[in-house]
mmCIF file of C-alpha atoms in Angstrom:
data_model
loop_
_atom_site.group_PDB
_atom_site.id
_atom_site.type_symbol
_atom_site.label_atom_id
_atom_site.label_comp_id
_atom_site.label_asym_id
_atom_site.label_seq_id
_atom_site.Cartn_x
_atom_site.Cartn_y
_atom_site.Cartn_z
ATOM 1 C CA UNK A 26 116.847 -2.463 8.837
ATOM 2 C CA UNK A 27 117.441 -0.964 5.215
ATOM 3 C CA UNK A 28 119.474 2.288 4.768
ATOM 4 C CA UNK A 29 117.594 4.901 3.653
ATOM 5 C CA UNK A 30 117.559 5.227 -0.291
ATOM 6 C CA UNK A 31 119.027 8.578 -1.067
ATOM 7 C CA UNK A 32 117.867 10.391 -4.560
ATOM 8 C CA UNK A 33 120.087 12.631 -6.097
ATOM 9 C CA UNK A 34 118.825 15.909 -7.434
ATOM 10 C CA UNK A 35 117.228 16.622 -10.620
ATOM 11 C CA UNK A 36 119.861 18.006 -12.852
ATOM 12 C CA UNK A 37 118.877 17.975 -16.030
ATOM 13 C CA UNK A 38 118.325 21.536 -17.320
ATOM 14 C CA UNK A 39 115.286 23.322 -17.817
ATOM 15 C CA UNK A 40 113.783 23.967 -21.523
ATOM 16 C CA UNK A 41 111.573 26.740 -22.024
ATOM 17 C CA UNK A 42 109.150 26.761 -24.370
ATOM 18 C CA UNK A 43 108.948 28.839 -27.555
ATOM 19 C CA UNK A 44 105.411 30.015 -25.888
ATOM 20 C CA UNK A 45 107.204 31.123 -22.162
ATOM 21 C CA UNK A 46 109.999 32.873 -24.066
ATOM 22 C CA UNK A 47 107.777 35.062 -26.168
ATOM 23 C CA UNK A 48 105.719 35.892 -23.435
ATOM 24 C CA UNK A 49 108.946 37.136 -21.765
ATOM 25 C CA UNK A 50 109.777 38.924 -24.855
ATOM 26 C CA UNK A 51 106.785 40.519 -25.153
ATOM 27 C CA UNK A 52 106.777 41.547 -21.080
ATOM 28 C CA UNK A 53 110.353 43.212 -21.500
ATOM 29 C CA UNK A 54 108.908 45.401 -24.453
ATOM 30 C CA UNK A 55 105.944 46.436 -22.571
ATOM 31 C CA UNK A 56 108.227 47.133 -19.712
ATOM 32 C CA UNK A 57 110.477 49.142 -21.712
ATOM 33 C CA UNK A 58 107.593 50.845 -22.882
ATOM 34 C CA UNK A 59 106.352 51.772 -19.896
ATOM 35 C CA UNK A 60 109.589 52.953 -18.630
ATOM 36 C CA UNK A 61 110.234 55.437 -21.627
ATOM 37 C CA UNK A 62 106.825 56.734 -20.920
ATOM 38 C CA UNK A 63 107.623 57.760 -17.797
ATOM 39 C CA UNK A 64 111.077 59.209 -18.544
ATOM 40 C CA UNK A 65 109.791 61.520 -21.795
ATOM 41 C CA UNK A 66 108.834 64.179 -19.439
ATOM 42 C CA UNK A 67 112.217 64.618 -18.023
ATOM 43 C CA UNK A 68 114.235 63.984 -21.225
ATOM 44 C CA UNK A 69 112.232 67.090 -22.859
ATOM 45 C CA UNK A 70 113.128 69.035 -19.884
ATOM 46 C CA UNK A 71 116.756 67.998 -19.654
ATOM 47 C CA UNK A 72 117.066 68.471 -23.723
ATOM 48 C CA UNK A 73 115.257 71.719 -23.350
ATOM 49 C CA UNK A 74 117.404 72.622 -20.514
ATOM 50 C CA UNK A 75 120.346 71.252 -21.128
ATOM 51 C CA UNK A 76 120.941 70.384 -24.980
ATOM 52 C CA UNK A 77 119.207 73.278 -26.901
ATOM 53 C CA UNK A 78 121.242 75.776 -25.445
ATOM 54 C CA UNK A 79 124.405 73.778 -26.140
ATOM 55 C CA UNK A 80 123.357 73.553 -29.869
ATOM 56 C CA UNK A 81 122.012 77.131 -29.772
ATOM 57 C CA UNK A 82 125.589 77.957 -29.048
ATOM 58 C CA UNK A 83 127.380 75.693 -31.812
ATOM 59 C CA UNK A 84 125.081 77.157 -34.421
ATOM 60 C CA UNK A 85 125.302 80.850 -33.303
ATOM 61 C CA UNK A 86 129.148 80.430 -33.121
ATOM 62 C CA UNK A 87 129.014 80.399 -37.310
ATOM 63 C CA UNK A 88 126.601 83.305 -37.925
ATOM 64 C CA UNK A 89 127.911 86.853 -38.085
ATOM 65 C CA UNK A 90 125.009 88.553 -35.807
ATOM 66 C CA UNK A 91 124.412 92.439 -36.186
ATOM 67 C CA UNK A 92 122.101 94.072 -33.667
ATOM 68 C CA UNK A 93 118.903 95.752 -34.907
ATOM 69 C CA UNK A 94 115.870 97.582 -32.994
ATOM 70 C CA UNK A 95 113.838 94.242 -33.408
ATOM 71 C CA UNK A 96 116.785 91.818 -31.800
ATOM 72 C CA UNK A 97 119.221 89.689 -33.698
ATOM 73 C CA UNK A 98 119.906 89.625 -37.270
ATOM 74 C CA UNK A 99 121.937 86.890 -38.864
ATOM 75 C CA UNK A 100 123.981 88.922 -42.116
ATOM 76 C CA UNK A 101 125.814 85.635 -42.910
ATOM 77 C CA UNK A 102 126.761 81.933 -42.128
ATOM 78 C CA UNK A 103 131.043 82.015 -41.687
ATOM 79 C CA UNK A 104 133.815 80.739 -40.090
ATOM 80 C CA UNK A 105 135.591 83.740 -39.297
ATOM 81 C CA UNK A 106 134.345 83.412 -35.861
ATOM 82 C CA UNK A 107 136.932 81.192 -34.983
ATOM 83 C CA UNK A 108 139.413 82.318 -37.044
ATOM 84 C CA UNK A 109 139.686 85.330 -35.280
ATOM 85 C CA UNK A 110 139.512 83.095 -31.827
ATOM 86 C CA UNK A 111 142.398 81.018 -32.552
ATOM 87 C CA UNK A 112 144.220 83.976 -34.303
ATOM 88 C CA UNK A 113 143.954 86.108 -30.921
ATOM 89 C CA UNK A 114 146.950 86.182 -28.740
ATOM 90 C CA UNK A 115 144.059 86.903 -26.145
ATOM 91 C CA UNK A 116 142.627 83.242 -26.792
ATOM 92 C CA UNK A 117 145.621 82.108 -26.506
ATOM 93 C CA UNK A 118 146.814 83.561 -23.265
ATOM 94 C CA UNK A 119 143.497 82.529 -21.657
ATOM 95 C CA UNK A 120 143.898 78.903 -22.626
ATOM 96 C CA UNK A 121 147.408 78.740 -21.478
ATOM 97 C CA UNK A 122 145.934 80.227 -17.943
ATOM 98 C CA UNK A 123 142.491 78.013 -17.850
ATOM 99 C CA UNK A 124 144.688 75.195 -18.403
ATOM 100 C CA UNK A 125 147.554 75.848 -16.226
ATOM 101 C CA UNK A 126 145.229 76.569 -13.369
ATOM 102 C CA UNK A 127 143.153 74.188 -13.594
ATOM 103 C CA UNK A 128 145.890 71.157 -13.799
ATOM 104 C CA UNK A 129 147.813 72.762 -10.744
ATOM 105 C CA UNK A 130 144.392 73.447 -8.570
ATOM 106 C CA UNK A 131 143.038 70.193 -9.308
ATOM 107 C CA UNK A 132 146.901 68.243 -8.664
ATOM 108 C CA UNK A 133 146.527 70.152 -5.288
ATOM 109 C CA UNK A 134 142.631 69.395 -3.989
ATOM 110 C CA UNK A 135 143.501 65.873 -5.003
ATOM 111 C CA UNK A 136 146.359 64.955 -2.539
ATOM 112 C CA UNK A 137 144.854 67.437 -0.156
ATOM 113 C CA UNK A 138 141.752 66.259 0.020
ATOM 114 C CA UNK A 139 143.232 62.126 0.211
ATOM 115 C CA UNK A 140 145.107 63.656 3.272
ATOM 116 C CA UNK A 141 142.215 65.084 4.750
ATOM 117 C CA UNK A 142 140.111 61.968 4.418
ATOM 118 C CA UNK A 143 142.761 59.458 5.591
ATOM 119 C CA UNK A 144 142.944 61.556 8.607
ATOM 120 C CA UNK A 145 139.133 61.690 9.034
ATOM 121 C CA UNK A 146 138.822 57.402 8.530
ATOM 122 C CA UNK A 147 141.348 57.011 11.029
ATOM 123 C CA UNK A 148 138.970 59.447 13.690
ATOM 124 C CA UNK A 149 137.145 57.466 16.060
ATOM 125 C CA UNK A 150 135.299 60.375 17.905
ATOM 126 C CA UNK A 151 134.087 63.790 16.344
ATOM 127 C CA UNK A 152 134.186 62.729 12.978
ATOM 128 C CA UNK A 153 131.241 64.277 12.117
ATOM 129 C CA UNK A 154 131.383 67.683 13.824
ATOM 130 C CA UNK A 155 134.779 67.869 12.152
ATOM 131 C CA UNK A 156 133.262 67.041 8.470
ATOM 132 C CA UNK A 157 130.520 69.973 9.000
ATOM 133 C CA UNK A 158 133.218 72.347 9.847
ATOM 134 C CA UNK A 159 135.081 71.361 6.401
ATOM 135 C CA UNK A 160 132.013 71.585 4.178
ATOM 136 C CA UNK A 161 131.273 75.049 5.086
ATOM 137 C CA UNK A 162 133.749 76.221 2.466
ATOM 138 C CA UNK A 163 132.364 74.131 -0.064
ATOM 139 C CA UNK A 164 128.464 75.059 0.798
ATOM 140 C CA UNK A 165 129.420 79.231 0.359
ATOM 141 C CA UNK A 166 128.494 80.528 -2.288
ATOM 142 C CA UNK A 167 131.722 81.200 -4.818
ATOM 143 C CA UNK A 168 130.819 84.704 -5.031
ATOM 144 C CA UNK A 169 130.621 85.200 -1.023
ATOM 145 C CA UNK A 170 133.656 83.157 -0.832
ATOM 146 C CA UNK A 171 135.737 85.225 -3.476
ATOM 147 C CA UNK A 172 134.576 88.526 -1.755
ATOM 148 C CA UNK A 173 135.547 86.864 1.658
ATOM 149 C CA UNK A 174 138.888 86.641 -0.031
ATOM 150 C CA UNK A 175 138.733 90.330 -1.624
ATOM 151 C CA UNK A 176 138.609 91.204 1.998
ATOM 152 C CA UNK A 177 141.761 89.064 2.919
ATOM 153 C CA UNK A 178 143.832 89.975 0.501
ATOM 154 C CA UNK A 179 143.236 94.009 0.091
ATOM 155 C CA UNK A 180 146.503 96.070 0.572
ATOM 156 C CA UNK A 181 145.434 98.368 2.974
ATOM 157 C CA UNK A 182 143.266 96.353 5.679
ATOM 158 C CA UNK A 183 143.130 93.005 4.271
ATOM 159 C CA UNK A 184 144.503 90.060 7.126
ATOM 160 C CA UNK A 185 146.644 88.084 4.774
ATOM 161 C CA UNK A 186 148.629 91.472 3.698
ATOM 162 C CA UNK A 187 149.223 92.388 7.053
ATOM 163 C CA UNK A 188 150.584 88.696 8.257
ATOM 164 C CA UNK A 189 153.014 89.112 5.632
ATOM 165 C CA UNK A 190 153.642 92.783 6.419
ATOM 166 C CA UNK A 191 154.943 91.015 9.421
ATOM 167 C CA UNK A 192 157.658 89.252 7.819
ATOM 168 C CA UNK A 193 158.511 91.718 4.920
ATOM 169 C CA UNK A 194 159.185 94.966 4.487
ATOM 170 C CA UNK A 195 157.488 95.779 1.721
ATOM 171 C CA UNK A 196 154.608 93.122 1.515
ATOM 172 C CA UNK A 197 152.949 92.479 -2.141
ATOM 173 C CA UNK A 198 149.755 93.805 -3.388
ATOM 174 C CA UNK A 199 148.580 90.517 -4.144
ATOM 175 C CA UNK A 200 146.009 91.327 -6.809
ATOM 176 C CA UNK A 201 147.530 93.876 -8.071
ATOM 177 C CA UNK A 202 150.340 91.766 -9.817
ATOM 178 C CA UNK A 203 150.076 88.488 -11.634
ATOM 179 C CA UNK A 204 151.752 85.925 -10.174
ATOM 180 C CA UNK A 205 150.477 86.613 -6.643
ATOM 181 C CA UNK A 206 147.136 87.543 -8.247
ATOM 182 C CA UNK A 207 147.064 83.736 -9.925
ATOM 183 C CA UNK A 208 148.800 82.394 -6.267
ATOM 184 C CA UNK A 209 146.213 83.748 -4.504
ATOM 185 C CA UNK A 210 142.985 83.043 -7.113
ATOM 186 C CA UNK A 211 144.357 79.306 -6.494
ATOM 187 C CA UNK A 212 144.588 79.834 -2.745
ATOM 188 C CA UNK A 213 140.879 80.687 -2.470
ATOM 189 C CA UNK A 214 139.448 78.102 -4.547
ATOM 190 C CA UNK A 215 141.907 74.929 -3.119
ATOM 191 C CA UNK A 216 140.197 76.293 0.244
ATOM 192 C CA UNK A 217 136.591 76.011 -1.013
ATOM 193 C CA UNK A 218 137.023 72.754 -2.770
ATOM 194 C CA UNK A 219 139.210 70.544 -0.702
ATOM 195 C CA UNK A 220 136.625 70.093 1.665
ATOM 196 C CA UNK A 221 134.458 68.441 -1.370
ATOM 197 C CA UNK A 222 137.262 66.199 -2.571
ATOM 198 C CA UNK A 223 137.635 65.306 0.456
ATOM 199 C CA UNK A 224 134.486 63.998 1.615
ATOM 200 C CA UNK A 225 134.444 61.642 -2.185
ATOM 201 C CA UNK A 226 137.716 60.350 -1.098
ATOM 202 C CA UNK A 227 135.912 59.506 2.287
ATOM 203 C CA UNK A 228 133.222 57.840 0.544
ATOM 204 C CA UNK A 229 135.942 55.688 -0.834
ATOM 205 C CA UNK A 230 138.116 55.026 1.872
ATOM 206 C CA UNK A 231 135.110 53.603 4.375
ATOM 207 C CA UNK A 232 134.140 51.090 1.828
ATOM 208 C CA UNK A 233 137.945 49.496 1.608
ATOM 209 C CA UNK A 234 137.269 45.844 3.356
ATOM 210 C CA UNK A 235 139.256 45.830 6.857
ATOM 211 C CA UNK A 236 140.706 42.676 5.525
ATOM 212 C CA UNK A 237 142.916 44.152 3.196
ATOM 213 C CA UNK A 238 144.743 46.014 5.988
ATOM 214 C CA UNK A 239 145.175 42.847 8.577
ATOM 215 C CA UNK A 240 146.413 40.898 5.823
ATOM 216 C CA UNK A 241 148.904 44.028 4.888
ATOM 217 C CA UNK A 242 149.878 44.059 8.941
ATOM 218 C CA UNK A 243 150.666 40.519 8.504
ATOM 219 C CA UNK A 244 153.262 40.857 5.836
ATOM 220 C CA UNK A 245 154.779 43.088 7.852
ATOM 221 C CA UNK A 246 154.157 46.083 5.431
ATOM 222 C CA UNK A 247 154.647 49.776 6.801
ATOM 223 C CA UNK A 248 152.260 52.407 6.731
ATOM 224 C CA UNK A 249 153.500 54.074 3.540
ATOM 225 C CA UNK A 250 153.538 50.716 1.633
ATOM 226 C CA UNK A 251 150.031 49.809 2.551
ATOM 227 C CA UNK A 252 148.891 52.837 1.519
ATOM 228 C CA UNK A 253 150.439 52.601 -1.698
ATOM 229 C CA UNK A 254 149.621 48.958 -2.343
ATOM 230 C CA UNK A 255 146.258 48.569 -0.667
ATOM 231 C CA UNK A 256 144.351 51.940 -0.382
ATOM 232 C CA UNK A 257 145.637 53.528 -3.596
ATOM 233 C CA UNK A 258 144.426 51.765 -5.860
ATOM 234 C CA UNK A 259 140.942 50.675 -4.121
ATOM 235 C CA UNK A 260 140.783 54.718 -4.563
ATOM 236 C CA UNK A 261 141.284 55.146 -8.227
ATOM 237 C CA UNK A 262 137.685 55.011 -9.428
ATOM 238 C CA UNK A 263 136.763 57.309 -6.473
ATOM 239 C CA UNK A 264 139.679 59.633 -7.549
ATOM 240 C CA UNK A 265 138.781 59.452 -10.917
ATOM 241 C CA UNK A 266 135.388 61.008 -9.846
ATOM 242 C CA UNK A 267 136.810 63.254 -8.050
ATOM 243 C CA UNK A 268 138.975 64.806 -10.895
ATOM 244 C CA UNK A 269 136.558 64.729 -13.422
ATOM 245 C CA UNK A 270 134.249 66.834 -11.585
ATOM 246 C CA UNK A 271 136.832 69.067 -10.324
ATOM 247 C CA UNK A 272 138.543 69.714 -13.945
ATOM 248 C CA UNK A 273 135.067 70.205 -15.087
ATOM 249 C CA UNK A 274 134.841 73.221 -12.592
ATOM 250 C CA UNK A 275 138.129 74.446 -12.347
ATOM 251 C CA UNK A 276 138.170 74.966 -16.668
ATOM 252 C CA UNK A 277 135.262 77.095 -16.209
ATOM 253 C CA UNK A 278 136.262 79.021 -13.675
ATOM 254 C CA UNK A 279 134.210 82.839 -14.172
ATOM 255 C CA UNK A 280 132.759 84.127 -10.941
ATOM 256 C CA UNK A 281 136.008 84.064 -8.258
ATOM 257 C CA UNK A 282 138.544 85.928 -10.788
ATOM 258 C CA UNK A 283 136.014 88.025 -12.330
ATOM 259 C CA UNK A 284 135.125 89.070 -8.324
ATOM 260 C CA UNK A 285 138.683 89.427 -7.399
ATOM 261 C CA UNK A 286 140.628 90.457 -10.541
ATOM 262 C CA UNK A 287 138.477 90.656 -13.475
ATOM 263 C CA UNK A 288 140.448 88.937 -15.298
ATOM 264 C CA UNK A 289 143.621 91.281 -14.499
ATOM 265 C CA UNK A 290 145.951 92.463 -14.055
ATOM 266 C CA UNK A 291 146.448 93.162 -17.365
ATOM 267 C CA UNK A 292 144.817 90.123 -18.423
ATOM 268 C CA UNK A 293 147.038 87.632 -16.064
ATOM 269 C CA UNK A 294 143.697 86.033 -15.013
ATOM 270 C CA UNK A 295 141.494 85.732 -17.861
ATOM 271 C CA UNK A 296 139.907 82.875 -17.861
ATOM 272 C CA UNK A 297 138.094 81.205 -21.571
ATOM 273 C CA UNK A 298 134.824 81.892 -19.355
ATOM 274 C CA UNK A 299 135.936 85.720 -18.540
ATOM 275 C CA UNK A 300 137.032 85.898 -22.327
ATOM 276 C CA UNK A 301 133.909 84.876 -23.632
ATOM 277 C CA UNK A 302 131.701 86.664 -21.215
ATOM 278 C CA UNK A 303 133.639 90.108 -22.125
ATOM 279 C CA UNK A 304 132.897 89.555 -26.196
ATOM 280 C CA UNK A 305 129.323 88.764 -25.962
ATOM 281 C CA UNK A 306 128.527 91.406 -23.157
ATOM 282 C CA UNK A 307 131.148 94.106 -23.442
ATOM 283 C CA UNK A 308 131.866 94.249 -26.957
ATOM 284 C CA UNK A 309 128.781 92.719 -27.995
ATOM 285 C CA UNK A 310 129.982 90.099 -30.410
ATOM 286 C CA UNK A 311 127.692 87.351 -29.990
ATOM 287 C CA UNK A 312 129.402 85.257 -32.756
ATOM 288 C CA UNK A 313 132.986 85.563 -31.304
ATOM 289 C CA UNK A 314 131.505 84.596 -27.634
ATOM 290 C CA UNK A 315 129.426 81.568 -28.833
ATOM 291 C CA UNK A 316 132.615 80.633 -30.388
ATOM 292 C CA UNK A 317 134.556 80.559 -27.691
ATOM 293 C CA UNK A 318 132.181 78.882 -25.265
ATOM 294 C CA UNK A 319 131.716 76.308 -27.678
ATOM 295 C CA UNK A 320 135.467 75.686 -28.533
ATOM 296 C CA UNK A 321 136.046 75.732 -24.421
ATOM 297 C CA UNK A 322 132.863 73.084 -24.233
ATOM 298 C CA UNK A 323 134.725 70.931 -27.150
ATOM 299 C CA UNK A 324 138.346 71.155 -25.093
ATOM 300 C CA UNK A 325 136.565 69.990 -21.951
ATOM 301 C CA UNK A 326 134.701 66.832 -23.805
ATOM 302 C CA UNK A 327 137.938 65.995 -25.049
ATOM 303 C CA UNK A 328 140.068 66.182 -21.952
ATOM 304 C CA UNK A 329 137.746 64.032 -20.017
ATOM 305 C CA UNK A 330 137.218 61.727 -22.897
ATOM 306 C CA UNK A 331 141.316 61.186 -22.789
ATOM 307 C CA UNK A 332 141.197 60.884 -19.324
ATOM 308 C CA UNK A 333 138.346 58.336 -18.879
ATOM 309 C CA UNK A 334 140.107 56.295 -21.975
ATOM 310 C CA UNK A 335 143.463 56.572 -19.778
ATOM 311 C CA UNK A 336 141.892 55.359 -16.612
ATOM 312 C CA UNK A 337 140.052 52.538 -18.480
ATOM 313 C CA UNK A 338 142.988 50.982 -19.635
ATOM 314 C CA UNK A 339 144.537 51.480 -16.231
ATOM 315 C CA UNK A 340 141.423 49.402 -14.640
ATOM 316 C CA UNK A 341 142.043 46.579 -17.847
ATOM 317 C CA UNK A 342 145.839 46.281 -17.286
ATOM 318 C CA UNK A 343 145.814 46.201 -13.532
ATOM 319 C CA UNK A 344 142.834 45.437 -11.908
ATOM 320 C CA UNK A 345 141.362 48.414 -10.092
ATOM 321 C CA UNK A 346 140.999 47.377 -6.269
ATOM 322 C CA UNK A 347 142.184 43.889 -6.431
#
C-alpha cells in the first residue's frame, strides 16, 4: 500500500497586476469621493456652527467697535484690545481664579470619581440602580443645580448653614466671603460632576482583562499594589479623557458662580467667562470681550495641547496598559 503523497502549500506570493492595482486605485478615489459627498453637508453646518463664530471672535477682538442706531461700526483695526486685557489687574485676578479652580476641581473629580467606580466594578448586585442615582447630578441642569445650592448655602434658612450652626457659634456666610464662597462654588460643581467621571472611569475599569488580576493574586501582590501596577495604568487613556473634558468645562465655568456669586464677593469668583460676559454686556465693549474669550479659547488649546503631548510621551516611554 503506498503512503499518501502529501503536497505542501502554495507559497509563493501573489503579484498583482499593474491593471488590478489601478482598478483599486481608482475604487479608493471614487470611494473617497463618495464619502466627502456625503460629509459636506455636515462640515458646512459644523463650520457654520462651530468655526465662524470662533473666527468672528478672533477678528472682532482687533476692531475698536462703537455703537450706532444702525448696529456696529468698526472706527479702527488695533491691538489695544488686549493691551488693556493683559494690563488689567481684573484679567489677571480672573486667570489666577479660572486656573486655580479648575486644577483643584478637576484633581478632586478625578480620584473621586476612580473611587466611585472601583467601588461600583467590584458591585455584584444593584449596580445599576446605584449608577442612576449618581447621574442625576450630572443630568441637572447647572443652573437648577447652582440654585439648588443657593438654597443650601443661604445664611438665614439654607441646610448647610444651619449644620454648621450646629458646631459653631458663629457659622460663616458662605457666599458672602471669598474663601468659603470659592469652597463652596467647588463643593457644588465636584457634586455634579463626579458622577460623570465616574461612569468614564467605569467604562475603563470593565474592559481591564480578568487575567491581569489572577496573575497579580498569584504573585502574591496586595490590593494597593495591584491597583497601582495593574489598574492604573490600563486607566490612563480613560483618565486622560476624563481630564480633558473636565478642564475643558471647569476653565469655562459662567453659569454656577454667576448664579451663586456673580462673580463676588468683590470679585473673589470671577471667572475669564464672567469677565468677558460683564465687558461685552455690561459695559458694552465688544472689542475688550471678544478679546478675552479669544485669549481664554487660546489658553485652553494650549493647555490641552501640553497635556496630550505629556501623556503621549507617557504612552511611548512606558507602554500604556501593558
Amino acid at each position: 500500500m503506498t503512503a499518501p503523497v502529501r503536497t505542501r502549500p502554495d507559497t509563493t506570493p501573489t503579484v498583482r497586476s499593474s491593471g488590478t492595482e489601478v482598478r483599486e486605485g481608482g475604487l479608493r478615489r471614487r470611494k473617497a469621493r463618495t464619502g466627502w459627498l456625503f460629509t459636506a453637508p455636515t462640515l458646512v453646518v459644523v463650520g457654520l456652527v462651530t468655526l465662524f463664530p470662533v473666527l468672528y471672535s478672533v477678528v472682532t477682538s482687533f476692531a475698536k467697535i462703537r455703537f450706532t442706531f444702525g448696529g456696529m461700526e468698526v472706527d479702527e483695526w488695533t491691538v489695544a484690545n488686549y493691551a488693556t486685557m493683559f494690563s488689567s489687574s481684573a484679567w489677571l485676578d480672573a486667570l489666577v481664579f479660572t486656573v486655580g479652580y479648575t486644577l483643584g476641581t478637576v484633581a478632586v473629580e478625578i480620584v473621586l470619581g476612580i473611587a466611585v467606580a472601583v467601588l461600583l466594578e467590584r458591585l455584584e448586585a444593584g449596580r445599576g440602580w446605584i449608577l442612576a442615582l449618581l447621574l442625576i447630578p450630572w443630568s441637572l441642569i447647572t443652573v437648577v443645580s447652582a440654585q439648588l445650592w443657593a438654597y443650601l448655602y443661604d445664611a438665614g434658612y439654607g441646610a448647610v448653614t444651619w449644620l454648621f450652626g450646629l458646631v459653631m457659634d458663629a457659622p460663616p456666610v458662605i457666599l458672602g466671603k471669598p474663601v468659603p464662597a470659592i469652597a463652596g462654588l467647588a463643593v457644588a460643581d465636584i457634586w455634579k460632576t463626579t458622577p460623570f467621571v465616574a461612569v468614564i472611569i467605569l467604562a475603563g475599569l470593565v474592559k481591564i482583562p480578568q487575567e491581569r488580576y489572577e496573575a497579580a493574586e498569584m504573585d502574591g501582590a496586595s490590593a494597593w499594589t495591584t491597583f497601582r501596577l495593574v489598574v492604573l495604568p490600563a486607566l490612563r487613556p480613560v483618565i486622560a479623557v476624563a481630564v480633558l473634558f473636565r478642564v475643558l468645562q471647569a476653565f469655562g465655568i459662567f453659569d454656577l458662580p454667576f448664579v451663586l456669586t456673580q462673580g463676588g464677593p468683590g470679585t473673589a469668583t470671577q471667572s475669564l467667562a464672567i469677565l468677558g460676559y460683564k465687558a461685552l454686556f455690561q459695559d458694552l465693549n465688544v472689542g475688550l470681550g471678544a478679546a478675552i474669550a479669544t485669549a481664554t479659547g487660546a489658553l485652553v488649546a494650549i493647555g490641552c495641547l501640553l497635556f496630550l503631548r505629556a501623556f503621549k510621551m507617557q504612552v511611548d516611554e512606558g507602554g500604556v496598559g501593558r
